[in-house]
Tab-separated table of C-alpha atoms in Angstrom:
chain	number	residue	atom	x	y	z
A	23	MET	CA	15.803	-22.335	-77.243
A	24	GLY	CA	17.271	-18.917	-76.568
A	25	LYS	CA	19.348	-17.922	-73.596
A	26	ARG	CA	17.583	-16.685	-70.476
A	27	ILE	CA	18.007	-13.722	-68.197
A	28	LYS	CA	17.005	-14.383	-64.603
A	29	LEU	CA	16.526	-11.789	-61.954
A	30	THR	CA	17.100	-12.746	-58.365
A	31	GLY	CA	15.791	-11.216	-55.181
A	32	THR	CA	17.925	-11.973	-52.143
A	33	GLU	CA	15.993	-11.200	-48.999
A	34	ARG	CA	17.545	-10.884	-45.541
A	35	PHE	CA	14.256	-10.019	-43.852
A	36	LEU	CA	15.855	-7.164	-41.921
A	37	LEU	CA	13.897	-3.955	-41.541
A	38	GLY	CA	15.436	-1.128	-43.482
A	39	LEU	CA	17.281	-3.372	-45.922
A	40	THR	CA	16.328	-2.773	-49.527
A	41	ALA	CA	15.550	-6.062	-51.227
A	42	LEU	CA	13.178	-7.460	-53.797
A	43	PHE	CA	10.464	-8.448	-51.396
A	44	ALA	CA	8.972	-6.590	-48.451
A	45	ALA	CA	10.339	-7.390	-45.015
A	46	ALA	CA	8.581	-8.540	-41.886
A	47	MET	CA	5.069	-7.135	-42.385
A	48	LEU	CA	2.311	-9.060	-44.111
A	49	LEU	CA	0.326	-7.446	-46.890
A	50	THR	CA	-3.433	-7.240	-46.452
A	51	TRP	CA	-4.201	-5.964	-49.945
A	52	LEU	CA	-2.281	-6.907	-53.024
A	53	LEU	CA	-1.665	-5.437	-56.418
A	54	THR	CA	-4.721	-5.200	-58.617
A	55	PRO	CA	-4.331	-5.004	-62.393
A	56	HIS	CA	-6.043	-2.008	-63.958
A	57	ALA	CA	-7.944	-3.497	-66.875
A	58	SER	CA	-8.141	-0.398	-69.064
A	59	ARG	CA	-4.575	0.870	-68.719
A	60	GLY	CA	-2.729	-2.383	-68.047
A	61	ASP	CA	-0.919	-0.969	-65.037
A	62	TYR	CA	-1.193	-1.754	-61.324
A	63	THR	CA	-2.587	-0.104	-58.251
A	64	ILE	CA	-2.147	-0.885	-54.550
A	65	GLU	CA	-4.540	-0.146	-51.756
A	66	ALA	CA	-3.860	0.051	-48.023
A	67	VAL	CA	-0.271	-1.155	-48.214
A	68	PRO	CA	2.513	0.541	-46.190
A	69	PRO	CA	4.946	2.535	-48.389
A	70	ALA	CA	7.906	0.162	-48.014
A	71	GLU	CA	5.807	-2.879	-48.907
A	72	LYS	CA	4.203	-0.980	-51.779
A	73	ALA	CA	7.563	-0.122	-53.337
A	74	GLU	CA	9.017	-3.601	-53.011
A	75	THR	CA	5.913	-5.423	-54.203
A	76	LEU	CA	5.626	-3.118	-57.194
A	77	ARG	CA	9.239	-3.943	-57.992
A	78	ALA	CA	8.400	-7.651	-58.001
A	79	VAL	CA	5.454	-7.141	-60.323
A	80	ASN	CA	7.466	-4.867	-62.609
A	81	ILE	CA	9.841	-7.760	-63.283
A	82	ASN	CA	7.129	-9.245	-65.490
A	83	THR	CA	6.969	-6.227	-67.743
A	84	ALA	CA	10.719	-5.573	-67.607
A	85	GLY	CA	11.403	-8.719	-69.612
A	86	ALA	CA	13.011	-11.097	-67.121
A	87	ASP	CA	12.528	-14.725	-68.151
A	88	GLU	CA	12.394	-16.037	-64.599
A	89	LEU	CA	12.424	-14.804	-61.035
A	90	VAL	CA	14.642	-16.441	-58.412
A	91	PHE	CA	13.831	-15.763	-54.770
A	92	TYR	CA	16.403	-16.767	-52.146
A	93	ASP	CA	15.815	-16.289	-48.434
A	94	ILE	CA	19.559	-16.205	-47.905
A	95	THR	CA	19.587	-16.370	-44.105
A	96	ALA	CA	17.002	-19.120	-43.544
A	97	SER	CA	19.506	-21.989	-43.343
A	98	PHE	CA	22.001	-19.998	-41.299
A	99	GLU	CA	19.296	-18.996	-38.808
A	100	GLY	CA	17.847	-22.498	-38.707
A	101	ARG	CA	14.312	-21.468	-39.631
A	102	ALA	CA	11.806	-22.157	-42.366
A	103	LEU	CA	11.549	-19.912	-45.385
A	104	PHE	CA	9.026	-17.084	-45.121
A	105	THR	CA	6.104	-17.962	-47.367
A	106	ASP	CA	3.467	-15.273	-46.818
A	107	ILE	CA	4.953	-12.655	-49.095
A	108	LEU	CA	6.040	-15.405	-51.491
A	109	THR	CA	2.448	-16.551	-51.930
A	110	ARG	CA	1.275	-13.037	-52.672
A	111	VAL	CA	3.997	-12.225	-55.174
A	112	ALA	CA	3.574	-15.609	-56.881
A	113	GLY	CA	-0.041	-14.670	-57.469
A	114	GLU	CA	1.002	-11.522	-59.310
A	115	ILE	CA	3.780	-12.715	-61.615
A	116	PHE	CA	3.476	-14.699	-64.813
A	117	ILE	CA	7.022	-15.900	-65.288
A	118	PRO	CA	8.550	-19.041	-63.750
A	119	LEU	CA	9.455	-18.679	-60.079
A	120	THR	CA	12.288	-20.548	-58.351
A	121	VAL	CA	12.463	-20.401	-54.564
A	122	GLY	CA	15.201	-21.428	-52.141
A	123	GLY	CA	16.362	-21.013	-48.558
A	124	GLY	CA	15.628	-23.238	-45.579
A	125	ILE	CA	14.695	-26.223	-47.754
A	126	ASN	CA	15.521	-29.291	-45.659
A	127	THR	CA	12.723	-31.823	-46.176
A	128	LEU	CA	10.179	-33.007	-48.712
A	129	GLU	CA	7.604	-31.136	-46.674
A	130	ASP	CA	9.531	-27.920	-47.381
A	131	PHE	CA	9.413	-28.698	-51.107
A	132	ASP	CA	5.692	-29.284	-50.860
A	133	ARG	CA	5.046	-26.095	-48.903
A	134	VAL	CA	6.975	-23.889	-51.326
A	135	LEU	CA	5.424	-25.449	-54.428
A	136	LYS	CA	1.969	-24.934	-52.958
A	137	CYS	CA	2.837	-21.251	-52.459
A	138	GLY	CA	3.170	-20.939	-56.233
A	139	ALA	CA	6.811	-21.777	-56.938
A	140	ASP	CA	7.577	-23.657	-60.141
A	141	LYS	CA	10.958	-24.951	-58.955
A	142	VAL	CA	12.665	-25.397	-55.610
A	143	SER	CA	16.326	-24.609	-55.049
A	144	VAL	CA	18.211	-26.550	-52.384
A	145	ASN	CA	21.747	-26.227	-51.017
A	146	SER	CA	22.371	-26.660	-47.277
A	147	GLY	CA	19.479	-29.093	-46.866
A	148	ALA	CA	20.962	-31.427	-49.461
A	149	LEU	CA	24.433	-31.141	-47.957
A	150	LYS	CA	23.001	-32.283	-44.613
A	151	ASP	CA	20.852	-34.984	-46.208
A	152	PRO	CA	21.953	-35.906	-49.747
A	153	GLY	CA	18.973	-38.258	-49.998
A	154	LEU	CA	16.759	-35.189	-50.303
A	155	ILE	CA	17.775	-34.752	-53.952
A	156	PRO	CA	16.660	-38.178	-55.248
A	157	ALA	CA	13.603	-38.195	-52.979
A	158	ALA	CA	12.426	-34.816	-54.282
A	159	ALA	CA	13.146	-35.774	-57.891
A	160	GLN	CA	11.136	-38.958	-57.517
A	161	ARG	CA	8.151	-37.194	-55.943
A	162	TYR	CA	8.043	-33.953	-57.950
A	163	GLY	CA	10.190	-34.637	-61.016
A	164	ASP	CA	13.752	-33.542	-61.634
A	165	GLN	CA	12.480	-30.420	-63.440
A	166	CYS	CA	11.436	-29.076	-60.007
A	167	VAL	CA	14.771	-29.745	-58.305
A	168	VAL	CA	17.406	-27.027	-58.632
A	169	LEU	CA	20.775	-27.583	-56.990
A	170	SER	CA	22.057	-24.270	-55.659
A	171	ALA	CA	25.819	-24.440	-55.231
A	172	ASP	CA	27.786	-21.696	-53.469
A	173	VAL	CA	31.355	-22.355	-54.540
A	174	LYS	CA	34.680	-20.758	-53.610
A	175	ARG	CA	38.305	-21.522	-54.315
A	176	VAL	CA	40.150	-22.894	-51.286
A	177	ASN	CA	43.790	-23.944	-51.660
A	178	GLY	CA	43.374	-24.443	-55.391
A	179	GLN	CA	40.203	-26.517	-55.062
A	180	PHE	CA	36.610	-25.601	-55.820
A	181	ARG	CA	34.818	-26.066	-52.487
A	182	VAL	CA	31.084	-26.084	-51.859
A	183	PHE	CA	29.858	-23.860	-49.031
A	184	ALA	CA	26.702	-24.125	-46.922
A	185	LYS	CA	24.490	-21.704	-44.961
A	186	GLY	CA	24.472	-18.918	-47.499
A	187	GLY	CA	28.178	-19.181	-48.239
A	188	ARG	CA	29.246	-18.961	-44.599
A	189	GLU	CA	30.399	-22.523	-43.926
A	190	ASP	CA	33.094	-24.420	-45.812
A	191	THR	CA	31.905	-28.023	-46.054
A	192	GLY	CA	35.305	-29.303	-47.154
A	193	ARG	CA	33.647	-31.051	-50.107
A	194	ASP	CA	34.953	-30.861	-53.630
A	195	ALA	CA	32.317	-28.840	-55.475
A	196	LEU	CA	32.740	-30.577	-58.812
A	197	ASP	CA	32.289	-34.028	-57.303
A	198	TRP	CA	29.287	-32.854	-55.269
A	199	ILE	CA	27.559	-31.283	-58.262
A	200	ARG	CA	28.144	-34.370	-60.372
A	201	TRP	CA	26.666	-36.599	-57.655
A	202	CYS	CA	23.554	-34.432	-57.353
A	203	VAL	CA	23.009	-34.446	-61.116
A	204	ASP	CA	23.381	-38.230	-61.207
A	205	HIS	CA	20.766	-38.514	-58.450
A	206	GLY	CA	18.038	-36.243	-59.737
A	207	ALA	CA	18.955	-32.546	-59.811
A	208	GLY	CA	17.490	-31.100	-62.998
A	209	GLU	CA	19.212	-27.725	-62.995
A	210	ILE	CA	22.224	-26.076	-61.354
A	211	CYS	CA	22.400	-22.540	-60.053
A	212	LEU	CA	26.137	-22.007	-59.671
A	213	ASN	CA	27.080	-19.012	-57.569
A	214	SER	CA	30.734	-18.092	-57.396
A	215	ILE	CA	31.495	-16.606	-53.991
A	216	ASP	CA	34.756	-15.302	-55.450
A	217	THR	CA	33.018	-13.062	-57.993
A	218	ASP	CA	29.682	-12.394	-56.284
A	219	GLY	CA	29.140	-8.655	-55.829
A	220	VAL	CA	32.424	-7.711	-57.525
A	221	ARG	CA	30.790	-6.893	-60.892
A	222	ASN	CA	33.864	-7.725	-62.920
A	223	GLY	CA	32.270	-10.567	-64.858
A	224	PHE	CA	31.069	-14.109	-64.252
A	225	ASP	CA	33.436	-16.810	-63.009
A	226	LEU	CA	33.982	-18.419	-66.388
A	227	GLU	CA	36.712	-20.795	-65.213
A	228	MET	CA	34.407	-22.252	-62.566
A	229	LEU	CA	31.446	-22.413	-64.943
A	230	ASP	CA	33.485	-24.178	-67.618
A	231	ALA	CA	34.698	-26.731	-65.075
A	232	VAL	CA	31.121	-27.572	-64.083
A	233	ALA	CA	29.828	-27.572	-67.668
A	234	ALA	CA	32.487	-30.137	-68.591
A	235	ARG	CA	31.017	-32.547	-66.026
A	236	VAL	CA	27.264	-32.240	-66.464
A	237	ASN	CA	24.701	-32.023	-69.245
A	238	ILE	CA	21.816	-30.248	-67.535
A	239	PRO	CA	21.020	-26.495	-67.589
A	240	ILE	CA	23.483	-24.307	-65.704
A	241	ILE	CA	22.502	-20.899	-64.367
A	242	ALA	CA	25.460	-18.586	-63.875
A	243	SER	CA	25.338	-16.357	-60.809
A	244	GLY	CA	27.811	-13.907	-59.329
A	245	GLY	CA	29.797	-11.185	-61.041
A	246	ALA	CA	27.505	-9.502	-63.570
A	247	GLY	CA	28.393	-5.828	-63.895
A	248	LYS	CA	27.736	-4.836	-67.497
A	249	LYS	CA	26.073	-6.137	-70.639
A	250	GLU	CA	29.369	-7.345	-72.084
A	251	ASP	CA	29.650	-9.782	-69.172
A	252	PHE	CA	26.525	-11.588	-70.380
A	253	LEU	CA	27.757	-11.682	-73.967
A	254	GLU	CA	31.003	-13.281	-72.849
A	255	LEU	CA	29.083	-15.697	-70.632
A	256	PHE	CA	26.816	-16.940	-73.393
A	257	HIS	CA	29.748	-17.671	-75.661
A	258	HIS	CA	30.681	-20.439	-73.238
A	259	LYS	CA	29.219	-23.846	-74.013
A	260	GLY	CA	26.742	-25.333	-71.557
A	261	ILE	CA	25.558	-22.116	-69.886
A	262	ASP	CA	21.799	-21.821	-70.160
A	263	ALA	CA	21.018	-18.656	-68.200
A	264	GLY	CA	22.544	-15.654	-66.507
A	265	LEU	CA	21.293	-14.498	-63.128
A	266	ALA	CA	21.800	-11.066	-61.609
A	267	ALA	CA	20.258	-8.823	-58.983
A	268	GLY	CA	21.925	-5.529	-58.113
A	269	ILE	CA	22.565	-4.224	-61.609
A	270	PHE	CA	18.867	-4.589	-62.418
A	271	HIS	CA	17.425	-3.458	-59.076
A	272	GLN	CA	19.671	-0.387	-59.080
A	273	LYS	CA	18.783	0.309	-62.724
A	274	LEU	CA	22.385	0.212	-63.858
A	275	LEU	CA	21.194	-1.928	-66.757
A	276	GLY	CA	17.752	-2.584	-68.203
A	277	ILE	CA	16.711	-6.138	-69.001
A	278	ARG	CA	15.138	-5.138	-72.312
A	279	GLU	CA	18.253	-3.147	-73.199
A	280	LEU	CA	20.432	-6.141	-72.361
A	281	LYS	CA	18.345	-8.557	-74.420
A	282	GLU	CA	18.353	-6.287	-77.454
A	283	TYR	CA	22.126	-5.916	-77.180
A	284	LEU	CA	22.608	-9.699	-76.954
A	285	ASN	CA	20.286	-10.341	-79.898
A	286	ALA	CA	22.157	-7.798	-81.996
A	287	SER	CA	25.401	-9.526	-80.969
A	288	GLY	CA	24.219	-12.915	-82.205
A	289	VAL	CA	22.863	-14.427	-78.986
A	290	GLU	CA	19.260	-15.538	-79.429
A	291	MET	CA	17.034	-14.053	-76.731
A	292	ARG	CA	13.307	-14.030	-75.982
A	293	LEU	CA	12.107	-10.460	-76.532
């Protein structure tokens, strides 16, 4: 199977903040496919919601293999993940959808899956209650359980952080990830806090350390700035997918352009 390019939408749900999904207001009408032209139209949707929802739908045609939606302040604010806009966008996209943020119980898994998610990503909820990982894997299958790990170097050790990267748990990240894999996590989304937003390349040292300990798919997150970063990433054994947000949303790099470059460079991609 070829490598995958994932596009993530991190949503703070603050008015005026540009993100993948619309903030605060519910949509009454949704996108409607135009049968003859194959494009989309929106009716009676406020301009901000129109722009952001169109961006979500355009991911399908842009060539992303999956969409990852993180409500990155849900755990920190102690609330449930917003699901209204999630349900509507899930109804418009035709690529796998992974959702995370504020996932603390099996009921949260159930609610998000019923909104249209294919997989559920969990971080803080599992750190508070490690039993959530095996319980969710037993009920929904390990293919639905994605361990999201926010990791940062602290005094020479890889530490796992909670609440959107705000709280140092004091736990060794490598040991924690290994435990979760042994108890039912079917995929790892590894976000390096050290490289996130810097755009100088993925944290290959951290990724290699995790890949040496597990044999399930690893999604690399944090640091993508140019197409060469993905080429370097996919030359590392055990990395299944690369995830990025800003470089795609800001049109610094096109997904189709990236995939064609990787294919030409010897990395098999789905085009």
